[in-house]
Coordinates of N, CA and C and ligand atoms in Angstrom, one line a residue:
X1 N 155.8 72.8 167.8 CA 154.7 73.0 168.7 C 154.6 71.9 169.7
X2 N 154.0 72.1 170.8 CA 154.4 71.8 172.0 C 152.9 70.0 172.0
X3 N 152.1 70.7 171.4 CA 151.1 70.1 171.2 C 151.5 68.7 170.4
X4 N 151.7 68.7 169.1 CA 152.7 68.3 168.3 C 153.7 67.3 168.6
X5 N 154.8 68.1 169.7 CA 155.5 66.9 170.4 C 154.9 65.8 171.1
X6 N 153.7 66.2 172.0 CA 153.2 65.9 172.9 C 152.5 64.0 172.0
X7 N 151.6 64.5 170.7 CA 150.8 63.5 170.1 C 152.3 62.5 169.4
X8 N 153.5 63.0 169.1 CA 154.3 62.3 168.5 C 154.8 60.8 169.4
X9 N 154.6 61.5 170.5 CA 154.9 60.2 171.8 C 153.4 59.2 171.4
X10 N 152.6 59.7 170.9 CA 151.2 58.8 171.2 C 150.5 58.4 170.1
X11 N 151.4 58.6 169.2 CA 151.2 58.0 167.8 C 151.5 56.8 167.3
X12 N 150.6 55.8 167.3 CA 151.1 54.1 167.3 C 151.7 54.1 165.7
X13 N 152.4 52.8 165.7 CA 152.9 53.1 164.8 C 152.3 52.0 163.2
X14 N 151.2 52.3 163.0 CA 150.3 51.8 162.1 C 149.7 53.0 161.2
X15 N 149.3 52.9 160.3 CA 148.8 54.0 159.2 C 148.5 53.0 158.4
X16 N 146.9 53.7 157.6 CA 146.4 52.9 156.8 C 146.0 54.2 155.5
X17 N 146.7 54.1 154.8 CA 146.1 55.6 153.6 C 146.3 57.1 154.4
X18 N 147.0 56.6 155.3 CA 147.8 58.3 155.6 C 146.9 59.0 157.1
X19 N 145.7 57.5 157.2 CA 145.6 58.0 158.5 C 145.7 57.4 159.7
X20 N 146.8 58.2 161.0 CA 147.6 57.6 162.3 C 146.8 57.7 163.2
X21 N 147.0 57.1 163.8 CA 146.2 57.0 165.2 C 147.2 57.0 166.4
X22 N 146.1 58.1 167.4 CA 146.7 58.3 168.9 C 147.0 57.3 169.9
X23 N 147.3 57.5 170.4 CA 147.3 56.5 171.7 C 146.7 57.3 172.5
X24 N 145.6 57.4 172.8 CA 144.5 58.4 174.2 C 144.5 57.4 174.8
X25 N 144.3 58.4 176.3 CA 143.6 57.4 177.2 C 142.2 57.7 177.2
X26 N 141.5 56.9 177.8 CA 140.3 56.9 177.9 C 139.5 57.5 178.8
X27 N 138.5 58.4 178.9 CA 138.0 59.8 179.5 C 138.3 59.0 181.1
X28 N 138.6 59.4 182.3 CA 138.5 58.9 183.6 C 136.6 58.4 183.7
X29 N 135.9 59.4 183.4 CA 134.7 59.3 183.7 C 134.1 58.0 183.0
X30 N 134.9 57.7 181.8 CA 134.2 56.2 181.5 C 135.2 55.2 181.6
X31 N 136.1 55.3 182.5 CA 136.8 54.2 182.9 C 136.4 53.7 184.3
X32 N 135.5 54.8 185.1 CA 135.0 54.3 186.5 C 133.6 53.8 185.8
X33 N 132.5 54.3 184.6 CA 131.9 53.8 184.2 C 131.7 51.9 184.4
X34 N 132.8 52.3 183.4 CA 133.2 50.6 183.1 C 133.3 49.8 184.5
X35 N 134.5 50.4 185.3 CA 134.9 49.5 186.9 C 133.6 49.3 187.2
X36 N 132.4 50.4 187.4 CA 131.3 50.4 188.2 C 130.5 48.9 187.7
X37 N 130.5 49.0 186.1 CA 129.5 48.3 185.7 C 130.1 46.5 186.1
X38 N 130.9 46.0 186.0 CA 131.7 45.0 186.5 C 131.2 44.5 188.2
X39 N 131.8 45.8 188.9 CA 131.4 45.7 190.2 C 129.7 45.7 190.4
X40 N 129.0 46.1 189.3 CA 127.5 45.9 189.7 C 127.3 44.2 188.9
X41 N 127.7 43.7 188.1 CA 127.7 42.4 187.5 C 128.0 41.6 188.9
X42 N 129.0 41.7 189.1 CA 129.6 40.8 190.1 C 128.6 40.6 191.5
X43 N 127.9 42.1 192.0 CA 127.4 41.8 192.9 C 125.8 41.2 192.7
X44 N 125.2 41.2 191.7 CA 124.2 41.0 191.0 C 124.4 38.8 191.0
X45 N 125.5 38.7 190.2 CA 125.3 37.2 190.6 C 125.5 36.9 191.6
X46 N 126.3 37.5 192.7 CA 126.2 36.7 193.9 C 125.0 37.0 194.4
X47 N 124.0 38.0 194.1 CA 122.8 38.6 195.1 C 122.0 37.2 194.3
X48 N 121.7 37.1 193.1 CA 120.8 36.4 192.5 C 121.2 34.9 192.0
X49 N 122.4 34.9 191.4 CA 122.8 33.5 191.1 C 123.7 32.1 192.2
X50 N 124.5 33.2 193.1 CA 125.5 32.3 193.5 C 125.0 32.3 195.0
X51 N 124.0 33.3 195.8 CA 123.9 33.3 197.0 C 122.5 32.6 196.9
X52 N 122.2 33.0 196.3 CA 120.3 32.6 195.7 C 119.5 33.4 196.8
X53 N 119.8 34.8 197.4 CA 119.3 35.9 198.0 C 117.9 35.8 197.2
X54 N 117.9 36.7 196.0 CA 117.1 36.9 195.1 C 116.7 36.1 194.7
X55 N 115.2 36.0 194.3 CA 114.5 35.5 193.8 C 115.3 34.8 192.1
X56 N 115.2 34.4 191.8 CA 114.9 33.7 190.3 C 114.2 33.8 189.6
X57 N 113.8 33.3 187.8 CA 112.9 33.8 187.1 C 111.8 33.3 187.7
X58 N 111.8 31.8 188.2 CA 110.9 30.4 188.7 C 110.0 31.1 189.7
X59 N 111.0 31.6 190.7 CA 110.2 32.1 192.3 C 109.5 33.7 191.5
X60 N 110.2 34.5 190.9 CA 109.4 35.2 191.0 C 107.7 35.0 190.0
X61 N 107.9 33.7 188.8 CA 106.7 33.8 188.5 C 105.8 33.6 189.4
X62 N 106.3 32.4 190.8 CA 105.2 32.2 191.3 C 104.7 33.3 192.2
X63 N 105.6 33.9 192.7 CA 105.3 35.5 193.5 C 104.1 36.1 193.0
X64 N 104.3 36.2 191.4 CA 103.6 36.9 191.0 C 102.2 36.5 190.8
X65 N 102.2 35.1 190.1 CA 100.9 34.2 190.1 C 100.2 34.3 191.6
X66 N 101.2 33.9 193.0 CA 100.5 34.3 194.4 C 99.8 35.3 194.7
X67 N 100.6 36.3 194.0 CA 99.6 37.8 194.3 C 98.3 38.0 193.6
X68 N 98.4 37.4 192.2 CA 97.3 37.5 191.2 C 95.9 36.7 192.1
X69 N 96.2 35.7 192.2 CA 95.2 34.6 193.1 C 94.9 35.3 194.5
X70 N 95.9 36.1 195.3 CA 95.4 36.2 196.1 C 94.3 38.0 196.0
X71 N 94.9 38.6 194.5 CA 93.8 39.9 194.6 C 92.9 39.0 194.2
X72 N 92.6 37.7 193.0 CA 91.2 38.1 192.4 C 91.0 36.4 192.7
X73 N 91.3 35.9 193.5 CA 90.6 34.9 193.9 C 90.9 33.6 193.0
X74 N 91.9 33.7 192.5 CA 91.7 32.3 191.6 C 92.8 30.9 192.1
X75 N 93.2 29.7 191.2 CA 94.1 29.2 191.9 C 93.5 28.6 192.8
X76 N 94.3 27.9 194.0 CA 93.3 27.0 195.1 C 93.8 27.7 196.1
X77 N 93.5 29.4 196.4 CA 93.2 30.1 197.2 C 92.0 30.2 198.0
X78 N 92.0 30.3 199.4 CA 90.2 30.3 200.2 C 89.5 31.1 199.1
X79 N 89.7 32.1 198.8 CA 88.4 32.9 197.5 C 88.2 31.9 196.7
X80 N 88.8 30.6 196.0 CA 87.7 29.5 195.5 C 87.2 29.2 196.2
X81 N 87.4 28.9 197.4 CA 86.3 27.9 197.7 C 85.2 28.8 198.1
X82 N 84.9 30.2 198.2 CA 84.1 31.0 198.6 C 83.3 30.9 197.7
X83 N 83.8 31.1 196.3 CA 83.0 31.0 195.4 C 82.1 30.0 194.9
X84 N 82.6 28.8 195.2 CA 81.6 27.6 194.7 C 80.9 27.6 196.2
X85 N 80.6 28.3 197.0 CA 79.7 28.3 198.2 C 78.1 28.2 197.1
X86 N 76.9 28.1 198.0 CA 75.9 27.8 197.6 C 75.2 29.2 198.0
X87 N 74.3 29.6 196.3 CA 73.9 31.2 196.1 C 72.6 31.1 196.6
X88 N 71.9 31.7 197.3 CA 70.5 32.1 197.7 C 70.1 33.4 197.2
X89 N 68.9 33.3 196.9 CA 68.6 34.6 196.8 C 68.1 35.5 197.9
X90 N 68.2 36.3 198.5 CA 67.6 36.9 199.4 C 66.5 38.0 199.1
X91 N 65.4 38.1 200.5 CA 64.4 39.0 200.4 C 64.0 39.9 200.7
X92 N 65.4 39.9 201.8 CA 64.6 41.6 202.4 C 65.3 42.5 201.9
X93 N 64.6 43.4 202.2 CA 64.6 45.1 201.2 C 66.1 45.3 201.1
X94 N 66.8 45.4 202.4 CA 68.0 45.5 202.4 C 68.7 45.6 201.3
X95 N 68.8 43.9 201.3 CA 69.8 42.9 200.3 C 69.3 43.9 198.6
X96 N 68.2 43.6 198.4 CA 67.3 44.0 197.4 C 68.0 45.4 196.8
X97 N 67.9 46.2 198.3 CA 68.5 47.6 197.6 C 69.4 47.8 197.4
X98 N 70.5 46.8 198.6 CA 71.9 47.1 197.8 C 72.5 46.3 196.5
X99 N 71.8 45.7 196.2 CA 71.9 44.9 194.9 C 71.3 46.0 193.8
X100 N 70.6 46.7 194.1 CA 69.9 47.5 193.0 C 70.8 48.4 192.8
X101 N 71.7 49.0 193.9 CA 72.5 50.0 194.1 C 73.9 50.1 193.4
X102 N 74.2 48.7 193.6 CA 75.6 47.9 192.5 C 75.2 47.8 191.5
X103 N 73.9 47.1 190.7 CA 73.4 47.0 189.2 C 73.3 48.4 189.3
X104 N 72.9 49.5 189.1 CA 73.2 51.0 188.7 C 74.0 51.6 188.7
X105 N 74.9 51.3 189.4 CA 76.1 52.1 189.6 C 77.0 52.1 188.7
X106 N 78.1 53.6 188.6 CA 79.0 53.7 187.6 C 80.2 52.7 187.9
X107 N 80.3 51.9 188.6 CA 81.2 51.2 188.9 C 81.4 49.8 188.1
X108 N 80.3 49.5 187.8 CA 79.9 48.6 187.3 C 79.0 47.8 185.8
X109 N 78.6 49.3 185.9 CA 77.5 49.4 184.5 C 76.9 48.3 184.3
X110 N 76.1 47.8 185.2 CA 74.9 46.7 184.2 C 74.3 47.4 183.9
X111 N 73.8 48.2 184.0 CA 72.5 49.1 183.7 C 72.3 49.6 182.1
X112 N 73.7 50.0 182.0 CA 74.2 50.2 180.1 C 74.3 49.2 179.4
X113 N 74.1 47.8 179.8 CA 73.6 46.6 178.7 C 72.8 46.1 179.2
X114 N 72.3 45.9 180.3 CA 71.0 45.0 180.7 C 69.7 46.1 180.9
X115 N 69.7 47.2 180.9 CA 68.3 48.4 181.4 C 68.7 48.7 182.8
X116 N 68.3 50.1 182.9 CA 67.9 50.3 184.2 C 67.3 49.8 185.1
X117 N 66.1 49.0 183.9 CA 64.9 48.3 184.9 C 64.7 46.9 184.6
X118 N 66.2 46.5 183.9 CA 66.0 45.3 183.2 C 66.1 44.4 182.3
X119 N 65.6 45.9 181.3 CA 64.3 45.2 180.3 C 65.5 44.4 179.1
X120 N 66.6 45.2 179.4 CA 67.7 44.3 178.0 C 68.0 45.1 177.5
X121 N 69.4 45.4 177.1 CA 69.7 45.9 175.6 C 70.6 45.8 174.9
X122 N 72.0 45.8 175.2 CA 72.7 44.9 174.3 C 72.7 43.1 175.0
X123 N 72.7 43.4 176.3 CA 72.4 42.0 177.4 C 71.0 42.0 177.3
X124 N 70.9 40.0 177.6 CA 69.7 40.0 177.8 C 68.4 40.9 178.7
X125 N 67.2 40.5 178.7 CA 66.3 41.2 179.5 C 66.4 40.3 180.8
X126 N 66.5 40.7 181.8 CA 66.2 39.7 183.1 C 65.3 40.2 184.0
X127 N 64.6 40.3 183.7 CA 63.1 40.3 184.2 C 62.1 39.4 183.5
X128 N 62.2 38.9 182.5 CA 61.3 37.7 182.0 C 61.9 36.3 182.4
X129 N 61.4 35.1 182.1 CA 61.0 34.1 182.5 C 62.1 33.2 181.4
X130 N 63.2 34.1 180.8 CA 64.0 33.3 179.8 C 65.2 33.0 180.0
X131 N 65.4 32.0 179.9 CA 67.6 32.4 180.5 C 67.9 31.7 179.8
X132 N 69.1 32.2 179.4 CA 70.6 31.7 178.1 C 71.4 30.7 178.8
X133 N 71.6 31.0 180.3 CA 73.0 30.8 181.2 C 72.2 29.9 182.2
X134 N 70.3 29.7 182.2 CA 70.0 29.0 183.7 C 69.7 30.2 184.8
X135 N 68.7 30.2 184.8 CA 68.2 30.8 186.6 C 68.2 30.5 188.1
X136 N 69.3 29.7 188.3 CA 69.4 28.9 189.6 C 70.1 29.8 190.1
X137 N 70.2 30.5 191.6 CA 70.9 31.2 192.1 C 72.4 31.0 191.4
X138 N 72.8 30.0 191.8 CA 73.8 29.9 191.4 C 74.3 30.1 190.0
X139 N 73.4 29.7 189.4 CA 74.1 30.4 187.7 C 74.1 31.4 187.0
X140 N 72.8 32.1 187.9 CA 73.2 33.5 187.7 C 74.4 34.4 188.0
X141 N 74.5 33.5 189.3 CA 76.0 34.4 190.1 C 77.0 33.7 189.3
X142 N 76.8 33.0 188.6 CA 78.1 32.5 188.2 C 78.5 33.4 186.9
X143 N 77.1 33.3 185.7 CA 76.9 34.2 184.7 C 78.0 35.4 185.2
X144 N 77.3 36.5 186.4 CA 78.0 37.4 186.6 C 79.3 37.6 186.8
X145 N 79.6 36.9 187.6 CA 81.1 36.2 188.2 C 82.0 35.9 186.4
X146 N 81.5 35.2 186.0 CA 82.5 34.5 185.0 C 82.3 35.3 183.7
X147 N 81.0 36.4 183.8 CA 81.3 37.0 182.1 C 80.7 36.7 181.1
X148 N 80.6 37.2 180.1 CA 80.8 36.8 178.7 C 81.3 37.8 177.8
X149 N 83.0 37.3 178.2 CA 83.2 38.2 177.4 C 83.6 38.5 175.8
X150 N 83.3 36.8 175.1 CA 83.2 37.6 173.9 C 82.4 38.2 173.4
X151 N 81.2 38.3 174.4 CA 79.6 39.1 173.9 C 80.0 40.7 174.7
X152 N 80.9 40.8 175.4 CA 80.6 42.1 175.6 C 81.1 42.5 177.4
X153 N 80.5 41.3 178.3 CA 80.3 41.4 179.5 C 81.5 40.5 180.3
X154 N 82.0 41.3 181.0 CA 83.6 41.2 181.5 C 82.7 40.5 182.5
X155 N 84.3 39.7 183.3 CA 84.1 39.0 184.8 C 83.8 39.7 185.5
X156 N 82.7 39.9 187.1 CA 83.0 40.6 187.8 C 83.4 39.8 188.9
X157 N 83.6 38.7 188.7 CA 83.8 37.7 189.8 C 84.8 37.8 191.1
X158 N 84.2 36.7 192.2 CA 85.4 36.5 193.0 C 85.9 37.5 193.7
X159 N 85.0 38.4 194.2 CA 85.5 39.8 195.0 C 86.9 40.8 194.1
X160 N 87.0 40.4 192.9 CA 87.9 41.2 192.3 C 87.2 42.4 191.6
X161 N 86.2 42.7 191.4 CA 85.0 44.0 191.0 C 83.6 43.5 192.2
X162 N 83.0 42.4 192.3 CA 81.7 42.0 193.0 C 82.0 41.1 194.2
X163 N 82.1 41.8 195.6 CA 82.3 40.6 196.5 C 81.2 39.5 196.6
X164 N 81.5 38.8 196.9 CA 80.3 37.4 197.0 C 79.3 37.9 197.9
X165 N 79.1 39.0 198.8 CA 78.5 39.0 199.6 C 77.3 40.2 198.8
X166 N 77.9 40.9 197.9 CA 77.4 42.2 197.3 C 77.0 41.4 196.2
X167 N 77.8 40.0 195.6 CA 77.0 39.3 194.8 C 75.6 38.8 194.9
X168 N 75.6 38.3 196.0 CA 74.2 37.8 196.6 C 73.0 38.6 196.5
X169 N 73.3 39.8 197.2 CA 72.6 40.9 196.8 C 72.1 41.5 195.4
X170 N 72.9 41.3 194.7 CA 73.2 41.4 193.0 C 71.9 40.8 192.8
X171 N 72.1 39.1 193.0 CA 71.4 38.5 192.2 C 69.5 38.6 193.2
X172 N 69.6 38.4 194.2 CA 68.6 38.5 194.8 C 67.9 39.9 194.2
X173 N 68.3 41.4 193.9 CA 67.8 42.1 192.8 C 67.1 41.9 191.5
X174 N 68.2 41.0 190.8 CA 67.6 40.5 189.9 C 66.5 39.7 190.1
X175 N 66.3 38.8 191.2 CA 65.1 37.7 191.3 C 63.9 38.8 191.4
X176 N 64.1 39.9 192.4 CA 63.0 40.7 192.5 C 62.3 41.6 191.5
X177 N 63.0 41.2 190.2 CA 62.6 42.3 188.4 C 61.6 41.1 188.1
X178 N 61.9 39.8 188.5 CA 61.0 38.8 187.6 C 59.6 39.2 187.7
X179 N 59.1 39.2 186.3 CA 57.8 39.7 186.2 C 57.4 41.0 186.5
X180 N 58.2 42.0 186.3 CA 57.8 43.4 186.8 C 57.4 44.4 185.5
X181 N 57.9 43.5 184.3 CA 57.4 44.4 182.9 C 57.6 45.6 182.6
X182 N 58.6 45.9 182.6 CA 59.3 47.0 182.7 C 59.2 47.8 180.9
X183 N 58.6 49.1 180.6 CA 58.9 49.5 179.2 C 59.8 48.8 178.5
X184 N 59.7 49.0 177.1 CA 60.5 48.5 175.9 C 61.3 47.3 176.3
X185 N 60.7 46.3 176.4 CA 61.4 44.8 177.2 C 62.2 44.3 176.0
X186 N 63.2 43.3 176.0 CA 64.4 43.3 174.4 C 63.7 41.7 174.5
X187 N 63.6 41.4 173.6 CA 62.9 40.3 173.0 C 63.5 39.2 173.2
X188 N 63.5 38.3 173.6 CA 63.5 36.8 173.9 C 64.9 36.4 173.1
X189 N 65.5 35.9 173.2 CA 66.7 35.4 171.9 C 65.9 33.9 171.9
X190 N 64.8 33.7 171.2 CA 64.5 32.1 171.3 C 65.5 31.2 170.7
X191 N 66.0 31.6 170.1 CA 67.2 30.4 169.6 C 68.0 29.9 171.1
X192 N 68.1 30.7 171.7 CA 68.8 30.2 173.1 C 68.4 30.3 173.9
X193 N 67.7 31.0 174.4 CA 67.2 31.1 176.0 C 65.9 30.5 175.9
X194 N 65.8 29.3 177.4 CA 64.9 28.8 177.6 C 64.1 29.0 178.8
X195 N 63.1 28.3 178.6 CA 62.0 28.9 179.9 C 62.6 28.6 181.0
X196 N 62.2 30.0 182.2 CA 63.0 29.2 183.6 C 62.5 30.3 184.3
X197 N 62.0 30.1 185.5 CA 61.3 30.4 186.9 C 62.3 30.4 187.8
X198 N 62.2 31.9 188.3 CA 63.3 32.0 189.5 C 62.2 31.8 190.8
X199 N 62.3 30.8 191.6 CA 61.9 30.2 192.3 C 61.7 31.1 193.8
Ligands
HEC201 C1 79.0 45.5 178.2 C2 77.6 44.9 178.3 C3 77.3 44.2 179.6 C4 77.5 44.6 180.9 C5 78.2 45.9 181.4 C6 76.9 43.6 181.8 N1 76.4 42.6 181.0 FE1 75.4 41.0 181.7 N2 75.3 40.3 179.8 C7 75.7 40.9 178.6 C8 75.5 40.1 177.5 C9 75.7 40.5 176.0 C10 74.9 38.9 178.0 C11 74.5 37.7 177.1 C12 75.6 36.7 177.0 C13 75.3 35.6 176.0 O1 74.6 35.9 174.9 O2 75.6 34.4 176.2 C14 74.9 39.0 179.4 C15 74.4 38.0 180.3 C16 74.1 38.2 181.6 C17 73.4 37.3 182.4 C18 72.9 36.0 182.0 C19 71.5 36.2 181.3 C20 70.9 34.9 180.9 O3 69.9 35.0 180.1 O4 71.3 33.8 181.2 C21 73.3 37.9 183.7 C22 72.6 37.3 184.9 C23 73.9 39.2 183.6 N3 74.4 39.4 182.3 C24 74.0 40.1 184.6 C25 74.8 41.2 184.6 C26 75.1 42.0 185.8 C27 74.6 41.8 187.2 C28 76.0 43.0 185.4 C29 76.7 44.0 186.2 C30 77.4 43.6 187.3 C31 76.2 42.8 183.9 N4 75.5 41.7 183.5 C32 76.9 43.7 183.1 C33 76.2 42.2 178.6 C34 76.6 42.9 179.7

């Protein structure tokens, strides 16, 4: 058989328990496999190792860290220094409304742990006279900004969810609940929160 002759040329000459082996060649389609993958090594260190084209593990962490700082403000990007700017509360209706408009909104949900109107519920009440975190403009915005989130309440800091400017607003809202007595108000945490007058 023609077949037969054919394997007799390509039969090495080793046997182990009666079984021979061919000499094949190897399918064309994974011998250009192979070439390809060589030719993609090769061009790969000179793009990244030998030309230094490409970034590195080094440059790309910082790439990445650059971008991070530069969405959410952190690092010694201008959005710090925006942030430690100095918080006022504001009074006109404006500010007021669009601060009331961010605390209710699905975007953001204070309203699902602090009340619609305040009063507290898994977050404290902020409309009474008591604070955990300090009532100084500033530490409320900071409160918001920075979280707590092993109690529950994520960052919204740093124009990355709250811009500073919609923050302002935020908290000037809140200054305007003080003393408004709102139904079912959530009780005082006296172990922590102390007396404090938003000014
Ligand atoms: C998932 C629940 C949750 C959400 C949503 C939430 N908070 Fe809070 N917040 C809390 C809890 C809990 C605390 C109390 C932290 C503690 O006990 O130290 C808190 C604390 C605060 C404080 C400090 C209160 C104090 O007594 O010093 C402020 C101000 C505040 N939140 C405002 C906001 C605003 C504004 C938003 C929306 C942008 C918001 N929170 C969204 C749960 C939440």
């Amino acid at each position: 058989m023609k077949i037969l002759d054919d394997e007799k040329d390509k039969l090495l000459d080793h046997e182990y328990d009666g079984i021979k082996e061919l000499d094949n060649h190897m399918p064309v389609w994974w011998l250009w496999l192979f070439y390809f993958t060589i030719g993609w090594g090769f061009l790969y260190m000179l793009y990244y190792q030998f030309t230094g084209v490409g970034p590195d593990q080094h440059e790309q962490y910082e790439m990445e860290i650059a971008a991070a700082n530069e969405k959410y403000g952190g690092g010694d990007s201008e959005d710090a220094e925006v942030a430690t700017t100095a918080w006022t509360f504001e009074t006109d209706a404006a500010s007021i409304e669009n601060g009331k408009t961010i605390y209710s909104g699905t975007g953001n949900l204070c309203f699902t742990c602090h009340g619609a109107a305040g009063e507290g519920l898994v977050g404290p009440n902020l409309t009474d006279n008591f604070w955990i975190h300090g009532c100084e403009a500033g530490e409320i915005a900071a409160s918001i900004q920075h979280g707590y989130p092993d109690k529950g309440m994520m960052p919204y800091g740093s124009g990355a969810r709250i811009s500073d400017e919609d923050l302002t607003d935020v908290i000037s809202y809140i200054a305007s609940l003080q003393g408004t007595e709102p139904a079912n108000p959530k009780a005082v945490d006296t172990s922590r929160a102390v007396e404090c007058s938003i000014e």
